[in-house]
Short mmCIF file of C-alpha atoms in Angstrom, two decimals:
data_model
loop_
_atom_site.label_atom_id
_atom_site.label_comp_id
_atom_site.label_asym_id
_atom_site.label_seq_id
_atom_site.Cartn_x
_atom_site.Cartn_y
_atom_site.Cartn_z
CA UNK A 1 0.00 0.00 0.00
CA UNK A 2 1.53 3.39 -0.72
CA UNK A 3 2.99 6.04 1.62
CA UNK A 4 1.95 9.25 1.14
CA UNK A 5 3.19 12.58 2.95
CA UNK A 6 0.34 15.17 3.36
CA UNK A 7 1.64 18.87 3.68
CA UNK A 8 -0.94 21.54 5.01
CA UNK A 9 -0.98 24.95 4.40
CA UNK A 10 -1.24 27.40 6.96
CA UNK A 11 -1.78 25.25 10.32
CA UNK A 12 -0.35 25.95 13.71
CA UNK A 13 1.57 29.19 11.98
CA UNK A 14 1.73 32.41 13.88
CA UNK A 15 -1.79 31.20 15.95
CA UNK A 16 -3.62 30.78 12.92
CA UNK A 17 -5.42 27.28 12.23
CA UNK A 18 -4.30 25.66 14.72
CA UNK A 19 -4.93 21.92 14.27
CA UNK A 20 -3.50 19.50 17.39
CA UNK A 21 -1.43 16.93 15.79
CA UNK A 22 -3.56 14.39 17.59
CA UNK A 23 -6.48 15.56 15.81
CA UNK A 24 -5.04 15.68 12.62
CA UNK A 25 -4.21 11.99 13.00
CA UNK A 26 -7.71 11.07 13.55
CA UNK A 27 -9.14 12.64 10.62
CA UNK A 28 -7.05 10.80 8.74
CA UNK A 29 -7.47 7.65 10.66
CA UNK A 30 -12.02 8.54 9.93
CA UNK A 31 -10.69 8.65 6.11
CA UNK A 32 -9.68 5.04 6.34
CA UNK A 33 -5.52 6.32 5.73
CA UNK A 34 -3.55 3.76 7.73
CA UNK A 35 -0.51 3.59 10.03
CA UNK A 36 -0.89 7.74 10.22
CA UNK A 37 2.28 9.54 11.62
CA UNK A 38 3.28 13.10 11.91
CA UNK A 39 5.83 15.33 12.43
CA UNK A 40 6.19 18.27 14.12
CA UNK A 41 3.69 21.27 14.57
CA UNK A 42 3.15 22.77 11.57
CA UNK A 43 1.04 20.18 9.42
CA UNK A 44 2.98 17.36 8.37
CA UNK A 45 1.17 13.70 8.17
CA UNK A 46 2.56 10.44 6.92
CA UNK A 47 -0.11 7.25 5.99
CA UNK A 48 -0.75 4.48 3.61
CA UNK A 49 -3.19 4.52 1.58
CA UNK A 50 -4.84 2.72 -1.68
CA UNK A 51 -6.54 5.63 -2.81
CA UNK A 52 -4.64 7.63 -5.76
CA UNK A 53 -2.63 10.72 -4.70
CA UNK A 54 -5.54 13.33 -5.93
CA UNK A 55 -8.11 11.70 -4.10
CA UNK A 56 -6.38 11.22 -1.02
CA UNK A 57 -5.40 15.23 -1.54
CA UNK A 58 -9.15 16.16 -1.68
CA UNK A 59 -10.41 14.06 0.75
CA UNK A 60 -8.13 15.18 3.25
CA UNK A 61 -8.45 18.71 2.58
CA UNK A 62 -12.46 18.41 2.66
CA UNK A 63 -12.38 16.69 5.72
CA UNK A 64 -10.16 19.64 7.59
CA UNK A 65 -12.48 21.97 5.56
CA UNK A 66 -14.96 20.77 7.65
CA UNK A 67 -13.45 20.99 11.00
CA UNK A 68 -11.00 24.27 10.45
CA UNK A 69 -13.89 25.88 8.76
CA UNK A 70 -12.30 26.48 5.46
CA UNK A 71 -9.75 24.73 3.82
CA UNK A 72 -5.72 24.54 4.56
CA UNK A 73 -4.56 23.74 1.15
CA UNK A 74 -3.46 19.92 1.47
CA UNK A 75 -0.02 19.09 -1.02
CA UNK A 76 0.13 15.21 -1.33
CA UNK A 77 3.69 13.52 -2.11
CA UNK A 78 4.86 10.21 -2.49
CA UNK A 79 7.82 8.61 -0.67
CA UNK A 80 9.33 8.56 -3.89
CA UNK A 81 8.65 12.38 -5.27
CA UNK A 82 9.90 12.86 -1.20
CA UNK A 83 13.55 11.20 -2.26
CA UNK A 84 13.87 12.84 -5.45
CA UNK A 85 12.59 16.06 -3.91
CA UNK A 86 15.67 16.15 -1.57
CA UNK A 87 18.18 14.22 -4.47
CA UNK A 88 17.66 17.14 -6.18
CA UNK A 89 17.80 20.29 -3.99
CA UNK A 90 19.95 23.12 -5.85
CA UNK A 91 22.10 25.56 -3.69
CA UNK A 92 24.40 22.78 -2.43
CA UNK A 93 25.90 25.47 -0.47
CA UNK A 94 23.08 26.57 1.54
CA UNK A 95 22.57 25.80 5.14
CA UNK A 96 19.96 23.31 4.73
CA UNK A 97 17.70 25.57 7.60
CA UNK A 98 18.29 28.57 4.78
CA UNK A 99 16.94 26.32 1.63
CA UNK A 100 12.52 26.17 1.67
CA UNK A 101 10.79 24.07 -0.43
CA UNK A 102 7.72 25.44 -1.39
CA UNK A 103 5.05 22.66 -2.13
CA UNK A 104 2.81 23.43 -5.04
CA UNK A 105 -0.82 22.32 -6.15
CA UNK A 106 0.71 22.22 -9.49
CA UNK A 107 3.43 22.33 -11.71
CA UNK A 108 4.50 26.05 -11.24
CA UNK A 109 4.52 27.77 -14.84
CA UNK A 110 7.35 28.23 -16.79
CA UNK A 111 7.57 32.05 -16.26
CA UNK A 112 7.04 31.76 -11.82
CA UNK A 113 10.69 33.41 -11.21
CA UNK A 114 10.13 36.37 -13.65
CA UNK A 115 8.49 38.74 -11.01
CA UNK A 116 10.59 37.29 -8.28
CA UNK A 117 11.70 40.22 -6.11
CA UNK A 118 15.15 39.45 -4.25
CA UNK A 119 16.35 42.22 -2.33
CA UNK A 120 18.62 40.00 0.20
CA UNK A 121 19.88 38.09 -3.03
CA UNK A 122 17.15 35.24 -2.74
CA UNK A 123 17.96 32.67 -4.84
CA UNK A 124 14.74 30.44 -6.41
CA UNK A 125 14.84 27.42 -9.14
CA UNK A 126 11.42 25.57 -10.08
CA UNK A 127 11.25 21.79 -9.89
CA UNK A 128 7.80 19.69 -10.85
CA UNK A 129 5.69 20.91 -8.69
CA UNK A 130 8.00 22.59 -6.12
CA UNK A 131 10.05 26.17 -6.33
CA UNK A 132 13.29 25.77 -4.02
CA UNK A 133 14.01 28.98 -2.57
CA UNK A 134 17.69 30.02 -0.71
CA UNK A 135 17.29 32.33 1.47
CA UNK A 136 21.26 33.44 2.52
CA UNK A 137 19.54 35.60 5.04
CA UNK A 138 16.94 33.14 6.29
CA UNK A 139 13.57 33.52 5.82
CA UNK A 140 12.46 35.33 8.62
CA UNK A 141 13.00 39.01 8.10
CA UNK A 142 13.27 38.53 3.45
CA UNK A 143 11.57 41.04 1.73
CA UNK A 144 11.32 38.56 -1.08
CA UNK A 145 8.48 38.82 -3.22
CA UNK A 146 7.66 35.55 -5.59
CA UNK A 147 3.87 35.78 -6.22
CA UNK A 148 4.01 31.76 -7.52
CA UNK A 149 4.82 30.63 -3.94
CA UNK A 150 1.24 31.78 -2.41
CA UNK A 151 -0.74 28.79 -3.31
CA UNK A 152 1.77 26.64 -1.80
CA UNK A 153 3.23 25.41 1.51
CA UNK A 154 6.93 25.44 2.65
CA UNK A 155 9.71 22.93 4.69
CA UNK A 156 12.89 23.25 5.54
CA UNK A 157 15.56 21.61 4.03
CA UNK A 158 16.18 19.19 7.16
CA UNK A 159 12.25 18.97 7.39
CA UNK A 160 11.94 17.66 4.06
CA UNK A 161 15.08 15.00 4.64
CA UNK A 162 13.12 13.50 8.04
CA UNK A 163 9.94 13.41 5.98
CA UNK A 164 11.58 11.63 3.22
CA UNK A 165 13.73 9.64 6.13
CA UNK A 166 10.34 8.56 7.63
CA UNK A 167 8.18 7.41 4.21
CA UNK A 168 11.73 5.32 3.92
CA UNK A 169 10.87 3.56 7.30
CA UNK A 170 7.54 2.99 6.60
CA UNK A 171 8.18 1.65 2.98
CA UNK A 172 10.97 -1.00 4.11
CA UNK A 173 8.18 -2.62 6.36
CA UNK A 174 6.54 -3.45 3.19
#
């Protein structure tokens, strides 16, 4: 049965929808998803489950529609998109804290970086349905402005790696 990492948008940031992890598991566990783990604060959910990778995506962000009162934004990877997500990070000199990966709905079009605003030299390179983004600064106080990241979500470098680390464990027990 697959693995699939669920990434929500804009839970438990700044004291906006927050969503206990423990609850989050359960909805997923009422959606039939088995073996449901997550990962920190801030919306991150590992399960298995039969369903294809757009269903699971919808039904998961309907069913925290439902209890959050409007809808995160849910981006669904696989264990393997995970691996090849972190294979293929650019900026191999960035501290890995300093390198986001923005999680897209979509494949980003071709044109995202051309209104990219940089003002701390912000670097950003699009990937298949993820835009990397160094931020030398960090991205705390960045003044960047890259209107193709707003319908997405964002991890760490090192986030991304235990995510990926994790879908690994659950996929050997196959």
């Amino acid at each position: 049965m697959p693995v699939y990492i669920a990434l929500l948008r804009a839970v438990n940031v700044g004291g906006t929808g927050a969503l206990p992890m423990a609850e989050l598991k359960a909805i997923c566990g009422q959606l039939g998803f088995t073996d449901v783990k997550t990962y920190i604060q801030s919306g991150n959910v590992l399960f298995r489950s039969n369903e294809k990778e757009k269903a699971v995506e919808e039904k998961l962000d309907e069913a925290l529609g439902k209890k959050m009162g409007k809808r995160p934004g849910v981006m669904v990877r696989t264990s393997k998109e995970l691996d090849a997500i972190v294979a293929n990070a650019p900026f191999p000199d960035a501290k890995p804290n300093f390198l986001l990966v923005y999680f897209l709905p979509e494949k980003p079009p071709a044109d995202a970086l051309d209104k990219m605003v940089a003002p701390d030299g912000e670097e950003a390179k699009l990937a298949t349905r993820e835009i990397y983004v160094h931020y030398p600064n960090g991205s705390g106080r960045s003044k960047l402005k890259l209107p193709a990241l707003k319908p997405g979500t964002s991890r760490n470098l090192n986030t991304v790696r235990k995510l990926a680390d994790m879908a690994a464990e659950m996929e050997d027990k196959d």
